[in-house]
Short mmCIF file of C-alpha atoms and ligand atoms in Angstrom, two decimals:
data_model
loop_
_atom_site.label_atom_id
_atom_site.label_comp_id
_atom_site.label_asym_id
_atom_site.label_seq_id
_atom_site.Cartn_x
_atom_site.Cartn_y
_atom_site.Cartn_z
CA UNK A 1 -10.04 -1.59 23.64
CA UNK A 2 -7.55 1.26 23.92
CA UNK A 3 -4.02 0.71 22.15
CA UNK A 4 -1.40 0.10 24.37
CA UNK A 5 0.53 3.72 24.28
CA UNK A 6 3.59 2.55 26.18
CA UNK A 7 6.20 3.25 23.63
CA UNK A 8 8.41 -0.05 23.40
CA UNK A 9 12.31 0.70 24.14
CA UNK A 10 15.34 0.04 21.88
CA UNK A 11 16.28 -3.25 21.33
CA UNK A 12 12.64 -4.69 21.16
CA UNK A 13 12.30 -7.63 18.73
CA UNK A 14 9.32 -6.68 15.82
CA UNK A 15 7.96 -9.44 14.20
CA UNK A 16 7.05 -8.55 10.42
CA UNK A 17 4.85 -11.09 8.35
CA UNK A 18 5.77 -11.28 4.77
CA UNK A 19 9.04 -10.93 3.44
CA UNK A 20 9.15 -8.68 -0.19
CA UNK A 21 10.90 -5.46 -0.36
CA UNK A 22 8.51 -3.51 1.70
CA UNK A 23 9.55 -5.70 4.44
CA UNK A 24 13.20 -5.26 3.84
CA UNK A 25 12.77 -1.52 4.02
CA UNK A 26 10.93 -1.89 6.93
CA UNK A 27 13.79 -3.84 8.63
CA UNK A 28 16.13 -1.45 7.64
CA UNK A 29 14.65 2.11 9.13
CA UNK A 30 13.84 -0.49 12.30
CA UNK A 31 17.62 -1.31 12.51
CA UNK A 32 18.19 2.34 12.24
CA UNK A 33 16.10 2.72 15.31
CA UNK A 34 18.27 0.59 17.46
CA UNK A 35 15.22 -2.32 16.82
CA UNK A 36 15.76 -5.80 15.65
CA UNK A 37 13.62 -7.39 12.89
CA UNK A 38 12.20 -11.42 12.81
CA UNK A 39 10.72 -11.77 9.29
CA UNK A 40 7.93 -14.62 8.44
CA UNK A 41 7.65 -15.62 5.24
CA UNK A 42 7.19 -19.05 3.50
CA UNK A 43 9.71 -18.47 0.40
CA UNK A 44 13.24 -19.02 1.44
CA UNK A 45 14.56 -16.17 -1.06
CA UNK A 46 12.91 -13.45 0.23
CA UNK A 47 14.81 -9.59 -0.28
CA UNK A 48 13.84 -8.88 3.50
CA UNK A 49 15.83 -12.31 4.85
CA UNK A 50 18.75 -10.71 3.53
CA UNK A 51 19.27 -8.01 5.98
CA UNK A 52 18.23 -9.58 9.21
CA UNK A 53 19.61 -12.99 11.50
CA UNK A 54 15.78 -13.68 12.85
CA UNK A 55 13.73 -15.48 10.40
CA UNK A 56 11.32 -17.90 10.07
CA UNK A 57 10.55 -20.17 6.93
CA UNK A 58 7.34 -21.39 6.93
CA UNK A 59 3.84 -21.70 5.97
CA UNK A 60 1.04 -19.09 6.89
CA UNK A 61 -1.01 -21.80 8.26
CA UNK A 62 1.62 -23.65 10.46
CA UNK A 63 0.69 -22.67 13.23
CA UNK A 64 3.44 -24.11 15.41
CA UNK A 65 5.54 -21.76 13.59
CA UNK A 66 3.55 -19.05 13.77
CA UNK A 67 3.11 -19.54 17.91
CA UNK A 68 6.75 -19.72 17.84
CA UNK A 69 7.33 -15.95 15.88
CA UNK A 70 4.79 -14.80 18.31
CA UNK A 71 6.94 -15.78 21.50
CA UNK A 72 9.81 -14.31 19.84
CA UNK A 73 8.85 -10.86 19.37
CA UNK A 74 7.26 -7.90 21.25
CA UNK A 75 4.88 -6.75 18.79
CA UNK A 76 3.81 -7.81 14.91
CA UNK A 77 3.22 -6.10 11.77
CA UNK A 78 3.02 -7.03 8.10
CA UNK A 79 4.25 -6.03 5.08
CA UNK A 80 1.54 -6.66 2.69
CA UNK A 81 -2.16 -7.14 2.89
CA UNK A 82 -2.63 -10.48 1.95
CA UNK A 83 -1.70 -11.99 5.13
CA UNK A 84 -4.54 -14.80 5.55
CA UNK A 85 -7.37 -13.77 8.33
CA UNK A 86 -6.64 -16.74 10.19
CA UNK A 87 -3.08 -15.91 10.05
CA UNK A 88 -3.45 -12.60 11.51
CA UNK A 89 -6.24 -13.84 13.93
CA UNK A 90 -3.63 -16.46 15.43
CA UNK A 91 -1.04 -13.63 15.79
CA UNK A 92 -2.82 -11.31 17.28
CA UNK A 93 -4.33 -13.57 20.27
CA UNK A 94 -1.04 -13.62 21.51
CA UNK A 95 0.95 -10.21 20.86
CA UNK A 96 0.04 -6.55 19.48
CA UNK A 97 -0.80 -6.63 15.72
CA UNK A 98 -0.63 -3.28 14.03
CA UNK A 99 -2.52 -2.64 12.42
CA UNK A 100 -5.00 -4.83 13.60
CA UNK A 101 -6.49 -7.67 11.83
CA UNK A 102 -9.58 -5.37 11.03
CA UNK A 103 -7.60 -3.07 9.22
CA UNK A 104 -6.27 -5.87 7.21
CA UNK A 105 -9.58 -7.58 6.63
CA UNK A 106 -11.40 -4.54 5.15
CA UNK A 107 -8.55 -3.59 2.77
CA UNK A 108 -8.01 -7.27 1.52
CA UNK A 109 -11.80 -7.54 0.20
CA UNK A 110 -12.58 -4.76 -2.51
CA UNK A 111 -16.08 -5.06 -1.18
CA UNK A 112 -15.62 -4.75 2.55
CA UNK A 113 -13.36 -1.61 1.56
CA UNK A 114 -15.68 0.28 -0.32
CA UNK A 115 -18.62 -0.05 2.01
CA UNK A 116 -17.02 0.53 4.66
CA UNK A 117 -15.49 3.83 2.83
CA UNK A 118 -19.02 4.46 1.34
CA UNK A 119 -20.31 3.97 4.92
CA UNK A 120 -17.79 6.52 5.96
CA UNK A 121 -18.78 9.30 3.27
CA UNK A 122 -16.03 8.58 1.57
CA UNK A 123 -16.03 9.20 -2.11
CA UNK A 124 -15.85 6.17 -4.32
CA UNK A 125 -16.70 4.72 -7.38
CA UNK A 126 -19.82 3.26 -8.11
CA UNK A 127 -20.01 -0.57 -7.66
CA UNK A 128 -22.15 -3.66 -7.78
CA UNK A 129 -21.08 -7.26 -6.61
CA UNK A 130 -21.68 -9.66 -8.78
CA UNK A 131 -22.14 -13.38 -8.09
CA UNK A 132 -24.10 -14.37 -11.47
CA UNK A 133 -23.85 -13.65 -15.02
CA UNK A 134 -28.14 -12.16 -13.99
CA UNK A 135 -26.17 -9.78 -11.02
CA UNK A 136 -23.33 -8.71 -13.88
CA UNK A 137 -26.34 -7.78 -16.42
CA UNK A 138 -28.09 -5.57 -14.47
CA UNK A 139 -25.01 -4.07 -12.78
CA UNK A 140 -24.20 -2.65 -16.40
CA UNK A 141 -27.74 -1.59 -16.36
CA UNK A 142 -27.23 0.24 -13.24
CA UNK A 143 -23.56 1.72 -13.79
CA UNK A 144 -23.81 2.03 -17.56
CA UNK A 145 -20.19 1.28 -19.79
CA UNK A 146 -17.08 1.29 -19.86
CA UNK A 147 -16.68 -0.24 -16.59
CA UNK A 148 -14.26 -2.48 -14.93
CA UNK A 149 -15.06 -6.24 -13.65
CA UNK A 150 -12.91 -7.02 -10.68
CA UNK A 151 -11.92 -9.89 -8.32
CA UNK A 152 -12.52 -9.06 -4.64
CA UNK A 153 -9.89 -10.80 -3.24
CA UNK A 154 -5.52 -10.72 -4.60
CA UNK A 155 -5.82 -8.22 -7.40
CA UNK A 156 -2.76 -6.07 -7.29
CA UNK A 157 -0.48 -4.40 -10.74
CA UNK A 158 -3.85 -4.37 -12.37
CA UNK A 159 -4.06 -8.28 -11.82
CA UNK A 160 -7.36 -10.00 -11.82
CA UNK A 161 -9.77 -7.13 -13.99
CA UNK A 162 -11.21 -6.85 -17.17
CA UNK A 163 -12.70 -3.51 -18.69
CA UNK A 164 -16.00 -4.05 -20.44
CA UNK A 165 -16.59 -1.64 -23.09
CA UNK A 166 -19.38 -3.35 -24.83
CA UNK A 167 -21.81 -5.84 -23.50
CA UNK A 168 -20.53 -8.86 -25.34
CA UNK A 169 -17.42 -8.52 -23.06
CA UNK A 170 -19.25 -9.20 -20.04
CA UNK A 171 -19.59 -13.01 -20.88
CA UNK A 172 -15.58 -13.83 -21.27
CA UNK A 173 -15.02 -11.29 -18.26
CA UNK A 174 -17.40 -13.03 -15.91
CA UNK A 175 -16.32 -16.59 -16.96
CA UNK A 176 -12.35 -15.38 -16.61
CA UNK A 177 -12.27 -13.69 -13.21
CA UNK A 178 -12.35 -16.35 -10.14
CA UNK A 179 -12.57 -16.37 -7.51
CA UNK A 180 -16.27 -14.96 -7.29
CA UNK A 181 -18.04 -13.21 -5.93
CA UNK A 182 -16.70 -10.09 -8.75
CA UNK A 183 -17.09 -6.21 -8.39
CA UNK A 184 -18.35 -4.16 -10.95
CA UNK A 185 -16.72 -0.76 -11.09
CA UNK A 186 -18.33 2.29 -12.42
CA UNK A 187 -15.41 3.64 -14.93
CA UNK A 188 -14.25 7.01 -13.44
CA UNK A 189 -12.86 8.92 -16.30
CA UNK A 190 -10.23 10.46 -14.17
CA UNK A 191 -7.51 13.15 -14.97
CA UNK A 192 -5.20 12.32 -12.40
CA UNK A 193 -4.25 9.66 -10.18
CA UNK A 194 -2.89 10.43 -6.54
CA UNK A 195 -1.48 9.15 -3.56
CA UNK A 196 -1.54 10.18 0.04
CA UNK A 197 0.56 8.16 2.92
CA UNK A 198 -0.80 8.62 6.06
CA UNK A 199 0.11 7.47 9.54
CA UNK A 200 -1.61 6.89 12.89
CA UNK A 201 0.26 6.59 16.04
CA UNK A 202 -1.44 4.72 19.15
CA UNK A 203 -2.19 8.00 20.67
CA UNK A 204 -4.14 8.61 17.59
CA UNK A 205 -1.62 11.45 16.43
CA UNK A 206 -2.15 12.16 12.63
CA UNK A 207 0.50 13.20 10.19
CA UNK A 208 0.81 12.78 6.36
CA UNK A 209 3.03 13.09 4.05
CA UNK A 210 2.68 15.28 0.78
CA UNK A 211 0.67 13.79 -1.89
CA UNK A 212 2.24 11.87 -4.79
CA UNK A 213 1.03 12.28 -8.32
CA UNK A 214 1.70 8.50 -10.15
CA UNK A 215 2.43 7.19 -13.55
CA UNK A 216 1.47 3.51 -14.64
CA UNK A 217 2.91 1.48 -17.01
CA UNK A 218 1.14 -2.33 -17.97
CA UNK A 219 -1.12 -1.16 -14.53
CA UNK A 220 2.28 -1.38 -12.46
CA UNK A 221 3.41 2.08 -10.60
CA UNK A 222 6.44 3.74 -13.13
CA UNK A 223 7.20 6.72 -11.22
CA UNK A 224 5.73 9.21 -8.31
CA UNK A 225 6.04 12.89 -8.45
CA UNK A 226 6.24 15.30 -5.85
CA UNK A 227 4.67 17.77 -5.85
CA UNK A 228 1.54 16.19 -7.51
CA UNK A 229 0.48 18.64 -10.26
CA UNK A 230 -3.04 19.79 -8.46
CA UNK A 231 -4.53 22.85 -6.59
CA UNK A 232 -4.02 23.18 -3.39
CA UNK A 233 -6.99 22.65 -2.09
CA UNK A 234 -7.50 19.05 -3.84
CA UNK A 235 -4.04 18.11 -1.98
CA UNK A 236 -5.56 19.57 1.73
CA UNK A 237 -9.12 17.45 0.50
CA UNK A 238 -6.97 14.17 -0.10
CA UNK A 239 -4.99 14.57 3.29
CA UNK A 240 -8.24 15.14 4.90
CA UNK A 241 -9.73 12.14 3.59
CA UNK A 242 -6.89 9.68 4.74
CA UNK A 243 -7.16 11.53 8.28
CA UNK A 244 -10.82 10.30 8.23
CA UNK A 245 -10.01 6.89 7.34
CA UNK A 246 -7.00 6.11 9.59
CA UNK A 247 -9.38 7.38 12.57
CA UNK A 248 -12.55 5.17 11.32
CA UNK A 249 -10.39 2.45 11.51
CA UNK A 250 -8.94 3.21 14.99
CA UNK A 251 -5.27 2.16 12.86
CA UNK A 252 -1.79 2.39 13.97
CA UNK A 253 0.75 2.21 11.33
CA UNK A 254 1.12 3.75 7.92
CA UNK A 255 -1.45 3.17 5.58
CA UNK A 256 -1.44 4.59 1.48
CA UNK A 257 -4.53 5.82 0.04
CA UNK A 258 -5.05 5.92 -4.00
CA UNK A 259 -7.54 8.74 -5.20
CA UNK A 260 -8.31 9.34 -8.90
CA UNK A 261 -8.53 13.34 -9.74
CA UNK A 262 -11.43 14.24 -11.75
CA UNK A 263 -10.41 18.36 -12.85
CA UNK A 264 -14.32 19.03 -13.62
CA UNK A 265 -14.99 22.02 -15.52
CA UNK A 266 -16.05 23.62 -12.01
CA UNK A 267 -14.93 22.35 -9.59
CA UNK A 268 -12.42 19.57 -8.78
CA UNK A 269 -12.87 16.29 -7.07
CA UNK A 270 -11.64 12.83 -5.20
CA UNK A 271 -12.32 9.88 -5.18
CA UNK A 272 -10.72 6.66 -3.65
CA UNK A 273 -9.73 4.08 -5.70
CA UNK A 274 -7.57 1.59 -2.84
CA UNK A 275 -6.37 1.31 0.37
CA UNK A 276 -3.15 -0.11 1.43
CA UNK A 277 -2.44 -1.04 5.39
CA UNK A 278 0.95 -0.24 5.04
CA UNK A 279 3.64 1.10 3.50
CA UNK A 280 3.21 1.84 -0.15
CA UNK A 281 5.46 2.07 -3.31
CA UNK A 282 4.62 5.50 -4.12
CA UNK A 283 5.84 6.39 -0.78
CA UNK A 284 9.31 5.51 -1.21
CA UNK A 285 10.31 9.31 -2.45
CA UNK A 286 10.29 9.99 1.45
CA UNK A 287 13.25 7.66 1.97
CA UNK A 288 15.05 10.61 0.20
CA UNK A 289 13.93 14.24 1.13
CA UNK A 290 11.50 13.59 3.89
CA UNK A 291 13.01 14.25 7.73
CA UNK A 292 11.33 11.04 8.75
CA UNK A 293 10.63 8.72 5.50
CA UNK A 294 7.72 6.25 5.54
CA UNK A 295 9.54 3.06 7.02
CA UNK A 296 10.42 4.99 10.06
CA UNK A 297 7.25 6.64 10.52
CA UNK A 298 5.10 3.05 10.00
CA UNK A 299 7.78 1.93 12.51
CA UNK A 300 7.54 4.99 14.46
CA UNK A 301 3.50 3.67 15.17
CA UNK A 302 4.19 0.22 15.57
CA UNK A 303 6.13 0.79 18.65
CA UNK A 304 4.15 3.38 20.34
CA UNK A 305 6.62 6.51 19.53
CA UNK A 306 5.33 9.28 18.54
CA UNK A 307 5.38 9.88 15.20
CA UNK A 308 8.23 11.76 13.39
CA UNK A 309 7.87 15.00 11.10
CA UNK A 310 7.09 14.28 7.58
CA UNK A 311 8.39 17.69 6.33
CA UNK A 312 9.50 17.48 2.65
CA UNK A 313 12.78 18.92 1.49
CA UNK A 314 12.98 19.04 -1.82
CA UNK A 315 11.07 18.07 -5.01
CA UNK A 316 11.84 14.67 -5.81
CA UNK A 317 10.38 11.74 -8.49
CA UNK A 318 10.74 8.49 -7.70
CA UNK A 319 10.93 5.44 -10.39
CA UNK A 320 10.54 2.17 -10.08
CA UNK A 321 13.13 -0.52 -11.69
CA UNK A 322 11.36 -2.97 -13.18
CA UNK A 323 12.34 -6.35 -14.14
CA UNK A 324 15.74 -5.64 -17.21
CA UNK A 325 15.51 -1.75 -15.89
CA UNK A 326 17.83 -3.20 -12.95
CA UNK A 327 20.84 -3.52 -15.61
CA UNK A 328 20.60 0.24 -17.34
CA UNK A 329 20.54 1.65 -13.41
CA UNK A 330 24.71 1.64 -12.21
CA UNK A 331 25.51 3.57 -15.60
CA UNK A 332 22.74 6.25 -15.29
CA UNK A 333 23.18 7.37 -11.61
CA UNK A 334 24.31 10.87 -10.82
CA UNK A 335 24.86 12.94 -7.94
CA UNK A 336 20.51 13.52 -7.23
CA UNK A 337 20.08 10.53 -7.61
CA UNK A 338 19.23 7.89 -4.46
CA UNK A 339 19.44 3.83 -6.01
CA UNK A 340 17.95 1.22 -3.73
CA UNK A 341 18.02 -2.07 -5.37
CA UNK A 342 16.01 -5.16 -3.20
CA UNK A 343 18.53 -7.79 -3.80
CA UNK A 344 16.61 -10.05 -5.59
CA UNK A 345 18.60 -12.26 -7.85
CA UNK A 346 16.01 -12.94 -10.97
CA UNK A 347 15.36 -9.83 -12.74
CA UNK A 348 11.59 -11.56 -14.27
CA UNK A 349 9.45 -8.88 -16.32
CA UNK A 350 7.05 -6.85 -14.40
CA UNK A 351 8.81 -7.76 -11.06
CA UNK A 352 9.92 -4.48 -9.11
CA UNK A 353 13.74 -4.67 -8.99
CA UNK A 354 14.62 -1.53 -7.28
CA UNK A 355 13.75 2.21 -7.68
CA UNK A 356 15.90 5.16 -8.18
CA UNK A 357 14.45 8.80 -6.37
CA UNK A 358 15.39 11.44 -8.36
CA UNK A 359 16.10 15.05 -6.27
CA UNK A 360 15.01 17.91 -8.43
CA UNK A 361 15.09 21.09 -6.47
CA UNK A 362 15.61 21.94 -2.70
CA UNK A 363 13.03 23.71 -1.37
P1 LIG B 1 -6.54 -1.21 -9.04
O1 LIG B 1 -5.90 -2.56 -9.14
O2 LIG B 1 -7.94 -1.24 -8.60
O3 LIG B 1 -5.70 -0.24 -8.28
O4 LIG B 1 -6.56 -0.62 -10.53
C1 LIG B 1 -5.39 -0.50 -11.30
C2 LIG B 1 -5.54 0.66 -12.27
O5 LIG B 1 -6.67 0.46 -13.13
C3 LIG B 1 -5.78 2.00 -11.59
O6 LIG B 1 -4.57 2.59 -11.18
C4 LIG B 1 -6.48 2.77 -12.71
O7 LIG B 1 -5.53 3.27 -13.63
C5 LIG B 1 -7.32 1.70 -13.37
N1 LIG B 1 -8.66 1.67 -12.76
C6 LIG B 1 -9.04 0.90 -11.72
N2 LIG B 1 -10.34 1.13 -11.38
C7 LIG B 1 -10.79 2.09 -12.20
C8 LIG B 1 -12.04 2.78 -12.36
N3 LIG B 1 -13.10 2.48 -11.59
N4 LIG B 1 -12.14 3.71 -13.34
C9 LIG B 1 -11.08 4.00 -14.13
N5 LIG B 1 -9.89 3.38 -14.04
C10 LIG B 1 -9.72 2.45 -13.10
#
């Protein structure tokens, strides 16, 4: 079915499922827009309550909640991509879900995502799923080590893996990792690893912004650089490649694609590591030197504008607050320096507090 292209006017309630700081951000560039904002979210503390009147407390499954969100607002979207099926099955029968529940389903499931990137000619990885300790045994076979044993389903921050560098690790990996089915990840012995946020309007209008080159620390994002140190024509490839999947998927909204960067002694290549349906830490640089940042432009789609231009204005480097990192932030800021801090009150190690984006040089 065609999307619905009739842009929706000021003042248009959007309903956003989930209610971390991706949703607050959201909320805010909506506000900015002359939109207001009902979050759903089942913990009562959420950052995103904080900067909106319309909420609703509850449950994914109650669905007598969820019916009454849905009468509330004019369209839905969500903030992460974890949002049960059912969930976003319900919503959707009963007002526009962007992106669709599709989009969410393939990039919740490692497997669904890579065949259907694989299916796509999409570069990725090689994998293996594994339901038996027999399955895991002659996946090594197949893909050789290291590699990396995943979970399909809620692994984010390097959560739910194990590397296997030997085959006695296989035994401890398989029994740790639930729930199964696993994945078993060829290890790409990458260079670099890269970002690229993309967006999709419901006229199926393209635009992305500059890719990000990222840092991790304990497997959780540390800081994104722009420009990403690579040539050219590896940062026209990626760009390509997230045009290709935001049009396979028919998606409206913002999605973030992750590519490793293998340099090659020849010739350089891609390939995708994760997709995100929506928008993505190491896309909040745009907030400061991009005409239209990510929030806007994921709200942008969501209500049938057209999209806004992602031109970048300066070099920038974006880092992430984590957990204690909150406290050394009000002393350190200068004048190129943007703080947003999320409002959450308990600063717990390896939680994202805030992030700081750093301006290093106008263009
Ligand atoms: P993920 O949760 O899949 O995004 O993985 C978290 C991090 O683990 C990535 O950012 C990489 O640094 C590393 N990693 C994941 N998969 C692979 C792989 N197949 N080969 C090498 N490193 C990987």
């Amino acid at each position: 079915m065609p999307h619905d292209t009739t842009p929706l006017p000021a003042g248009s309630m959007i309903g956003i499922v989930g209610g971390g700081q991706l949703g607050r951000m959201l909320s805010l560039a909506a506000s900015r827009l002359g939109m207001r904002i009902h979050i759903f979210c089942p913990d009562a503390n959420s950052p995103a309550f904080e900067v909106t009147p319309h909420k609703t407390v509850a449950a994914y499954d109650n669905e007598v909640a969820l019916a009454a969100f849905a009468d509330a607002v004019d369209v839905i979207t969500y903030e992460f991509e974890n949002v049960p099926a059912a969930t976003a099955e319900f919503l959707a029968a009963r007002k526009p879900l962007r992106p669709d529940a599709n989009a969410l389903a393939i990039s919740q499931d490692r497997l669904a995502e890579k065949s259907f990137l694989a299916g796509k000619n999409i570069p990725v990885a090689g994998y293996r799923t594994v339901e038996t300790p027999a399955d895991l045994e002659a996946a090594i076979a197949a893909l050789g080590l290291p590699a990396i044993l995943k979970t399909t389903r809620l692994g984010y921050d390097g959560k739910g893996q194990r590397v296997l560098r030997a085959p006695e690790d296989a035994a401890a990996a398989f029994a740790a990792l639930e729930p199964k089915p696993l994945v078993l990840e060829a290890f790409v012995p990458f260079d670099k690893e890269i970002s690229v946020v993309v967006a999709r309007n419901a006229s199926g209008k393209v635009r992305s912004f500059d890719a990000a080159e990222n840092f991790h620390t304990n497997h959780i994002l540390h800081t994104s650089t722009v420009p990403a140190d690579i040539p050219p024509e590896i940062e026209k490839h990626a760009a390509m490649l997230a045009k290709v999947i935001v049009v396979a998927l028919d998606y409206v909204g913002v999605l973030g694609v992750e590519f490793f960067v293998v340099l090659g002694d020849e010739r350089p290549s891609l390939i995708v590591n994760e997709i995100a349906p929506r928008v993505h830490n190491s896309g909040h640089w745009t907030e400061a030197v991009c005409l239209t940042d990510q929030f806007e432009q994921h709200i942008r789609a969501v209500l049938s504008w057209p999209l806004g231009d992602p031109a970048r204005m300066a070099d920038v480097m974006m880092q992430n607050l984590i957990g204690d990192e909150i406290f050394i932030v009000p002393g350190g800021i200068d004048g190129n320096t943007q703080l947003h801090l999320y409002g959450k009150t308990e600063a717990r190690p390896g939680r994202k507090m805030g992030h700081v984006n750093i301006i290093r040089r106008p263009l």
